């Protein structure tokens, strides 16, 4: 009799182990412990068991009941905690994974990263300055007189009498030279602001990369060589670079640097306004008066500086016909740059 009870207990515990859902488990409980279940039946039957066996059988039945109750409780916890897959449909390792939509770098960021990489190999390190700049560093220290048209309210976002949204990254030159002695070799990528009317190639908010190299006997040839090298690294070996004489208050002599249009290969198109060239950078030899402002000895040191438009580079590098596409954040457009 006891053996039969133990066999029944083992069978019941096996059913508990095999249960996959709470409902399975409940069915096992009802089968053995329910009002009409097998255990109450055994208890009822105890009356008919010969007196000398009764204690042993009773004990076996109690032991069965305890073991089963404990088993049910444990299994219930496991199912509830979800720590086994049994509660849901079985895990299918052959199903394809869920595709997580992946973002992409913005073309402006891509060009900045690439430029930093190219200049880093030439020994340039990155310096940064604030978007909100003093009039002194954005203009005066750069030898730009008060009557210069770029100071006008039509061209510059003035915030306070001596505070403005920088119109160029050139004030970072001043910040670095105020704090460091030559030799200096830095680039500074950053945002600039001008009261420009937006069109296909102009935006009131754009980005520049400024470069500054100051040491003994830096020459205009160094500047040309560096910008030409940069152009080839950034655009590929076919790009042509040309320099035109220009004027900036803070460089003397000054040049403007054009890259051949990558979109049409120099034949003329909408992006280059049919000229085959795109103006990419202003540059020149640092004016001795700027060195004077930061306390450098202009007899001892020379330097070159340049400021490049990042959006312009992105446009010819990726064939983007309108600068506004860079700011509309249309994911169908941005998703193409991976
Ligand atoms: N800051 C000038 C501009 O925004 C570019 C420039 C930088 C020119 C450095 C010369 C030297 O147009």
Short mmCIF file of C-alpha atoms and ligand atoms in Angstrom, two decimals:
data_model
loop_
_atom_site.label_atom_id
_atom_site.label_comp_id
_atom_site.label_asym_id
_atom_site.label_seq_id
_atom_site.Cartn_x
_atom_site.Cartn_y
_atom_site.Cartn_z
CA UNK A 1 0.00 0.00 0.00
CA UNK A 2 2.73 2.45 0.96
CA UNK A 3 4.66 1.59 -2.20
CA UNK A 4 1.61 2.41 -4.29
CA UNK A 5 1.32 5.79 -2.57
CA UNK A 6 5.00 6.57 -3.19
CA UNK A 7 4.65 5.58 -6.86
CA UNK A 8 1.64 7.90 -7.12
CA UNK A 9 3.68 10.71 -5.50
CA UNK A 10 6.50 10.29 -8.01
CA UNK A 11 3.99 10.35 -10.87
CA UNK A 12 2.36 13.53 -9.48
CA UNK A 13 5.73 15.29 -9.08
CA UNK A 14 6.67 14.34 -12.64
CA UNK A 15 3.44 15.96 -13.86
CA UNK A 16 4.30 19.11 -11.89
CA UNK A 17 7.71 19.22 -13.52
CA UNK A 18 6.18 18.81 -16.96
CA UNK A 19 3.54 21.55 -16.44
CA UNK A 20 4.12 24.48 -18.87
CA UNK A 21 1.37 26.84 -17.80
CA UNK A 22 -0.50 27.83 -14.64
CA UNK A 23 -3.51 25.95 -16.03
CA UNK A 24 -1.48 22.73 -16.39
CA UNK A 25 -0.43 23.13 -12.79
CA UNK A 26 -3.96 23.68 -11.56
CA UNK A 27 -5.10 20.51 -13.33
CA UNK A 28 -2.44 18.51 -11.47
CA UNK A 29 -3.53 20.06 -8.16
CA UNK A 30 -7.19 19.16 -8.77
CA UNK A 31 -6.34 15.63 -9.86
CA UNK A 32 -4.54 14.84 -6.60
CA UNK A 33 -5.56 17.36 -3.96
CA UNK A 34 -9.00 18.47 -5.17
CA UNK A 35 -12.18 17.56 -3.28
CA UNK A 36 -12.67 14.49 -5.45
CA UNK A 37 -8.95 13.99 -5.89
CA UNK A 38 -6.85 10.89 -5.29
CA UNK A 39 -5.41 11.95 -1.92
CA UNK A 40 -8.75 12.59 -0.15
CA UNK A 41 -9.76 9.19 -1.55
CA UNK A 42 -6.78 7.53 0.13
CA UNK A 43 -7.55 9.31 3.39
CA UNK A 44 -11.12 8.07 3.22
CA UNK A 45 -9.87 4.55 2.51
CA UNK A 46 -7.72 4.56 5.66
CA UNK A 47 -10.74 3.26 7.60
CA UNK A 48 -10.54 -0.02 5.79
CA UNK A 49 -6.82 -0.48 6.26
CA UNK A 50 -5.93 -3.06 8.90
CA UNK A 51 -5.12 -1.28 12.19
CA UNK A 52 -1.48 -2.38 12.31
CA UNK A 53 -0.79 -0.88 8.83
CA UNK A 54 -2.84 2.29 9.30
CA UNK A 55 -0.11 4.43 10.88
CA UNK A 56 2.39 3.62 8.10
CA UNK A 57 -0.08 4.27 5.27
CA UNK A 58 -1.29 7.49 6.95
CA UNK A 59 2.28 8.72 7.23
CA UNK A 60 3.00 7.90 3.58
CA UNK A 61 -0.16 9.78 2.50
CA UNK A 62 0.83 12.83 4.57
CA UNK A 63 4.31 12.78 3.14
CA UNK A 64 2.82 12.62 -0.37
CA UNK A 65 0.57 15.59 0.33
CA UNK A 66 3.42 17.71 1.69
CA UNK A 67 5.79 16.88 -1.13
CA UNK A 68 3.17 17.66 -3.76
CA UNK A 69 2.06 20.95 -2.12
CA UNK A 70 5.68 22.07 -1.92
CA UNK A 71 6.30 21.06 -5.54
CA UNK A 72 3.23 22.96 -6.75
CA UNK A 73 4.24 26.10 -4.84
CA UNK A 74 7.76 26.12 -6.23
CA UNK A 75 6.63 25.53 -9.79
CA UNK A 76 4.05 28.30 -9.50
CA UNK A 77 6.79 30.74 -8.52
CA UNK A 78 8.98 29.72 -11.42
CA UNK A 79 6.14 30.19 -13.89
CA UNK A 80 5.16 33.56 -12.39
CA UNK A 81 8.72 34.93 -12.47
CA UNK A 82 8.95 34.02 -16.14
CA UNK A 83 12.39 32.59 -15.50
CA UNK A 84 11.54 29.70 -17.73
CA UNK A 85 10.07 29.92 -21.19
CA UNK A 86 7.45 27.38 -20.28
CA UNK A 87 4.74 30.01 -19.79
CA UNK A 88 4.79 31.25 -23.38
CA UNK A 89 5.33 29.68 -26.76
CA UNK A 90 8.62 27.89 -27.06
CA UNK A 91 11.66 29.99 -28.04
CA UNK A 92 12.50 29.56 -31.69
CA UNK A 93 16.20 30.27 -32.25
CA UNK A 94 15.76 30.18 -36.04
CA UNK A 95 13.51 33.28 -36.16
CA UNK A 96 15.24 36.33 -37.67
CA UNK A 97 16.03 39.05 -35.12
CA UNK A 98 14.12 42.30 -34.89
CA UNK A 99 15.84 44.99 -36.94
CA UNK A 100 16.63 48.03 -34.82
CA UNK A 101 16.51 51.19 -36.94
CA UNK A 102 20.01 52.64 -37.03
CA UNK A 103 20.84 56.32 -37.21
CA UNK A 104 23.58 57.77 -39.39
CA UNK A 105 26.10 60.57 -39.00
CA UNK A 106 25.06 63.95 -40.38
CA UNK A 107 27.08 64.97 -43.48
CA UNK A 108 28.34 68.06 -41.64
CA UNK A 109 29.65 65.82 -38.83
CA UNK A 110 31.17 63.45 -41.39
CA UNK A 111 33.12 66.27 -43.03
CA UNK A 112 34.29 67.63 -39.66
CA UNK A 113 35.48 64.19 -38.57
CA UNK A 114 37.27 63.61 -41.84
CA UNK A 115 38.93 67.05 -41.72
CA UNK A 116 40.08 66.49 -38.13
CA UNK A 117 41.54 63.15 -39.21
CA UNK A 118 43.38 64.67 -42.17
CA UNK A 119 44.82 67.59 -40.21
CA UNK A 120 45.70 65.42 -37.23
CA UNK A 121 48.14 63.56 -39.48
CA UNK A 122 49.82 66.89 -40.21
CA UNK A 123 50.23 67.61 -36.52
CA UNK A 124 47.19 69.85 -35.95
CA UNK A 125 45.19 69.51 -32.75
CA UNK A 126 41.60 70.61 -32.20
CA UNK A 127 40.80 73.78 -30.25
CA UNK A 128 37.33 75.10 -29.51
CA UNK A 129 35.71 78.37 -28.54
CA UNK A 130 32.19 79.50 -27.62
CA UNK A 131 29.47 80.45 -30.12
CA UNK A 132 28.77 83.55 -28.04
CA UNK A 133 31.83 85.70 -28.54
CA UNK A 134 33.03 89.13 -27.55
CA UNK A 135 33.11 91.89 -30.15
CA UNK A 136 36.77 92.29 -29.22
CA UNK A 137 37.78 88.78 -30.26
CA UNK A 138 35.45 88.51 -33.25
CA UNK A 139 36.50 91.90 -34.71
CA UNK A 140 38.96 94.21 -32.90
CA UNK A 141 41.65 91.67 -32.10
CA UNK A 142 41.35 90.49 -35.71
CA UNK A 143 42.26 93.97 -36.88
CA UNK A 144 38.73 94.65 -38.10
CA UNK A 145 37.92 98.33 -37.56
CA UNK A 146 34.63 99.55 -36.08
CA UNK A 147 33.52 100.92 -39.41
CA UNK A 148 33.94 97.61 -41.21
CA UNK A 149 30.61 96.61 -42.83
CA UNK A 150 30.69 93.13 -41.25
CA UNK A 151 30.03 94.72 -37.86
CA UNK A 152 26.76 96.14 -39.03
CA UNK A 153 23.48 94.99 -37.56
CA UNK A 154 22.54 93.80 -40.99
CA UNK A 155 25.38 91.29 -40.97
CA UNK A 156 25.92 90.28 -37.36
CA UNK A 157 23.61 88.97 -34.65
CA UNK A 158 24.46 91.24 -31.74
CA UNK A 159 23.22 90.01 -28.36
CA UNK A 160 24.57 92.80 -26.16
CA UNK A 161 26.78 95.82 -26.91
CA UNK A 162 29.92 93.67 -26.69
CA UNK A 163 28.49 90.19 -27.18
CA UNK A 164 27.57 88.54 -30.47
CA UNK A 165 27.05 85.19 -32.17
CA UNK A 166 30.44 84.71 -33.80
CA UNK A 167 30.43 85.38 -37.52
CA UNK A 168 33.52 83.22 -38.09
CA UNK A 169 35.71 80.76 -36.20
CA UNK A 170 38.64 83.20 -36.41
CA UNK A 171 38.13 84.50 -32.82
CA UNK A 172 39.32 81.08 -31.63
CA UNK A 173 42.72 81.99 -33.15
CA UNK A 174 42.80 84.89 -30.70
CA UNK A 175 41.73 82.74 -27.75
CA UNK A 176 44.47 80.21 -28.45
CA UNK A 177 47.22 82.79 -29.06
CA UNK A 178 46.23 84.67 -25.88
CA UNK A 179 46.92 81.54 -23.91
CA UNK A 180 49.74 79.77 -25.75
CA UNK A 181 53.16 80.65 -27.09
CA UNK A 182 54.25 79.49 -30.56
CA UNK A 183 54.68 77.07 -32.15
CA UNK A 184 50.92 76.64 -32.65
CA UNK A 185 49.19 74.27 -35.00
CA UNK A 186 45.45 74.06 -34.42
CA UNK A 187 42.18 73.58 -36.24
CA UNK A 188 38.86 74.62 -34.79
CA UNK A 189 35.60 73.31 -36.22
CA UNK A 190 32.49 75.19 -35.11
CA UNK A 191 29.21 76.93 -35.75
CA UNK A 192 29.03 80.46 -37.15
CA UNK A 193 26.16 82.90 -37.57
CA UNK A 194 25.48 85.66 -40.06
CA UNK A 195 22.41 87.61 -41.00
CA UNK A 196 22.47 86.14 -44.47
CA UNK A 197 19.34 85.59 -46.48
CA UNK A 198 19.01 81.87 -46.98
CA UNK A 199 19.38 80.52 -50.51
CA UNK A 200 20.85 77.42 -52.16
CA UNK A 201 24.39 78.19 -50.98
CA UNK A 202 23.89 80.51 -47.97
CA UNK A 203 22.52 79.93 -44.51
CA UNK A 204 22.32 82.18 -41.44
CA UNK A 205 23.83 79.36 -39.45
CA UNK A 206 26.71 77.39 -40.89
CA UNK A 207 30.00 75.75 -39.92
CA UNK A 208 33.63 76.58 -40.49
CA UNK A 209 36.95 74.93 -39.81
CA UNK A 210 39.58 77.43 -38.85
CA UNK A 211 43.25 76.56 -39.11
CA UNK A 212 46.20 78.39 -37.57
CA UNK A 213 49.88 77.61 -37.86
CA UNK A 214 52.40 79.91 -36.19
CA UNK A 215 56.12 79.23 -35.97
CA UNK A 216 59.42 80.60 -37.16
CA UNK A 217 59.47 80.99 -40.96
CA UNK A 218 56.01 79.72 -41.90
CA UNK A 219 55.34 80.74 -45.50
CA UNK A 220 52.50 81.19 -47.97
CA UNK A 221 53.88 78.14 -49.81
CA UNK A 222 53.23 76.08 -46.67
CA UNK A 223 49.64 77.31 -46.67
CA UNK A 224 49.12 76.44 -50.33
CA UNK A 225 50.69 73.02 -49.95
CA UNK A 226 48.59 72.23 -46.88
CA UNK A 227 45.28 73.29 -48.43
CA UNK A 228 46.04 71.43 -51.66
CA UNK A 229 46.90 68.30 -49.68
CA UNK A 230 43.72 68.67 -47.67
CA UNK A 231 41.66 69.04 -50.88
CA UNK A 232 43.05 65.83 -52.35
CA UNK A 233 42.57 63.89 -49.13
CA UNK A 234 39.01 65.13 -48.74
CA UNK A 235 37.82 65.09 -52.37
CA UNK A 236 40.07 62.55 -54.07
CA UNK A 237 43.13 62.89 -56.34
CA UNK A 238 41.23 64.53 -59.23
CA UNK A 239 40.35 67.74 -57.44
CA UNK A 240 41.94 71.00 -58.61
CA UNK A 241 42.70 73.84 -56.26
CA UNK A 242 43.16 77.48 -57.15
CA UNK A 243 44.13 80.52 -55.12
CA UNK A 244 42.89 84.04 -55.84
CA UNK A 245 44.20 87.22 -54.23
CA UNK A 246 41.73 88.60 -51.71
CA UNK A 247 41.50 90.81 -48.66
CA UNK A 248 40.90 90.00 -45.01
CA UNK A 249 41.68 92.48 -42.23
CA UNK A 250 43.53 89.81 -40.23
CA UNK A 251 45.76 88.33 -42.95
CA UNK A 252 48.28 89.91 -45.29
CA UNK A 253 48.60 88.83 -48.00
CA UNK A 254 45.18 87.17 -48.22
CA UNK A 255 43.81 84.61 -50.64
CA UNK A 256 40.63 82.79 -51.38
CA UNK A 257 40.87 79.11 -52.13
CA UNK A 258 38.52 77.38 -54.59
CA UNK A 259 38.11 73.65 -55.19
CA UNK A 260 37.05 72.39 -58.62
CA UNK A 261 33.39 71.38 -58.53
CA UNK A 262 33.12 67.71 -57.71
CA UNK A 263 29.50 67.50 -58.83
CA UNK A 264 30.11 68.37 -62.51
CA UNK A 265 33.85 67.71 -62.61
CA UNK A 266 34.48 71.38 -63.39
CA UNK A 267 32.18 71.60 -66.43
CA UNK A 268 29.70 73.91 -64.73
CA UNK A 269 26.45 73.09 -62.93
CA UNK A 270 23.88 74.51 -60.53
CA UNK A 271 25.99 73.83 -57.45
CA UNK A 272 29.02 75.76 -58.77
CA UNK A 273 26.81 78.35 -60.49
CA UNK A 274 28.21 77.25 -63.88
CA UNK A 275 31.75 78.35 -62.98
CA UNK A 276 33.29 74.93 -62.38
CA UNK A 277 34.75 76.19 -59.08
CA UNK A 278 33.49 76.47 -55.54
CA UNK A 279 34.85 78.95 -53.04
CA UNK A 280 35.87 76.87 -50.03
CA UNK A 281 38.23 78.88 -47.85
CA UNK A 282 39.52 82.30 -46.99
CA UNK A 283 43.15 82.28 -45.93
CA UNK A 284 46.38 84.20 -45.70
CA UNK A 285 49.46 85.05 -43.65
CA UNK A 286 48.56 86.26 -40.16
CA UNK A 287 48.71 90.07 -40.14
CA UNK A 288 51.50 91.37 -37.85
CA UNK A 289 48.88 93.60 -36.18
CA UNK A 290 47.02 90.52 -34.98
CA UNK A 291 50.28 89.22 -33.49
CA UNK A 292 50.58 92.62 -31.80
CA UNK A 293 47.14 92.19 -30.18
CA UNK A 294 48.14 88.88 -28.58
CA UNK A 295 51.65 89.97 -27.66
CA UNK A 296 53.59 87.86 -30.19
CA UNK A 297 56.82 89.19 -31.64
CA UNK A 298 56.02 89.67 -35.34
CA UNK A 299 59.74 89.96 -36.12
CA UNK A 300 60.30 86.48 -34.80
CA UNK A 301 57.18 84.59 -35.88
CA UNK A 302 55.09 84.20 -38.99
CA UNK A 303 51.95 82.18 -39.46
CA UNK A 304 49.15 81.28 -41.78
CA UNK A 305 45.45 80.99 -41.09
CA UNK A 306 42.51 79.69 -43.04
CA UNK A 307 38.76 79.36 -42.56
CA UNK A 308 36.81 76.82 -44.60
CA UNK A 309 33.09 76.40 -45.10
CA UNK A 310 32.10 72.91 -44.01
CA UNK A 311 28.70 72.89 -45.72
CA UNK A 312 30.32 73.84 -49.02
CA UNK A 313 32.70 70.89 -48.73
CA UNK A 314 29.82 68.56 -47.84
CA UNK A 315 27.84 69.81 -50.84
CA UNK A 316 30.54 69.10 -53.40
CA UNK A 317 31.74 65.93 -51.71
CA UNK A 318 28.28 64.35 -51.61
CA UNK A 319 26.67 66.17 -54.55
CA UNK A 320 24.10 68.03 -52.44
CA UNK A 321 22.52 70.71 -54.64
CA UNK A 322 21.03 72.91 -51.90
CA UNK A 323 22.49 73.87 -48.50
CA UNK A 324 18.99 73.87 -46.97
CA UNK A 325 18.82 70.08 -47.35
CA UNK A 326 21.42 69.89 -44.59
CA UNK A 327 19.07 71.52 -42.09
CA UNK A 328 15.68 70.05 -42.93
CA UNK A 329 16.42 66.79 -41.11
CA UNK A 330 14.53 64.70 -43.64
CA UNK A 331 15.48 61.15 -42.67
CA UNK A 332 15.17 59.95 -46.27
CA UNK A 333 17.95 62.40 -47.13
CA UNK A 334 20.10 61.91 -44.02
CA UNK A 335 19.83 58.11 -44.14
CA UNK A 336 21.91 58.08 -47.34
CA UNK A 337 25.11 59.04 -45.54
CA UNK A 338 26.47 55.89 -43.96
N1 LIG B 1 37.22 84.26 -41.24
C1 LIG B 1 37.20 84.36 -42.66
C2 LIG B 1 35.78 84.25 -43.17
O1 LIG B 1 34.92 83.83 -42.44
C3 LIG B 1 38.03 83.28 -43.31
C4 LIG B 1 39.47 83.40 -42.98
C5 LIG B 1 40.01 82.72 -41.93
C6 LIG B 1 40.30 84.19 -43.77
C7 LIG B 1 41.36 82.81 -41.65
C8 LIG B 1 41.61 84.29 -43.48
C9 LIG B 1 42.16 83.62 -42.44
O2 LIG B 1 35.47 84.61 -44.29
#
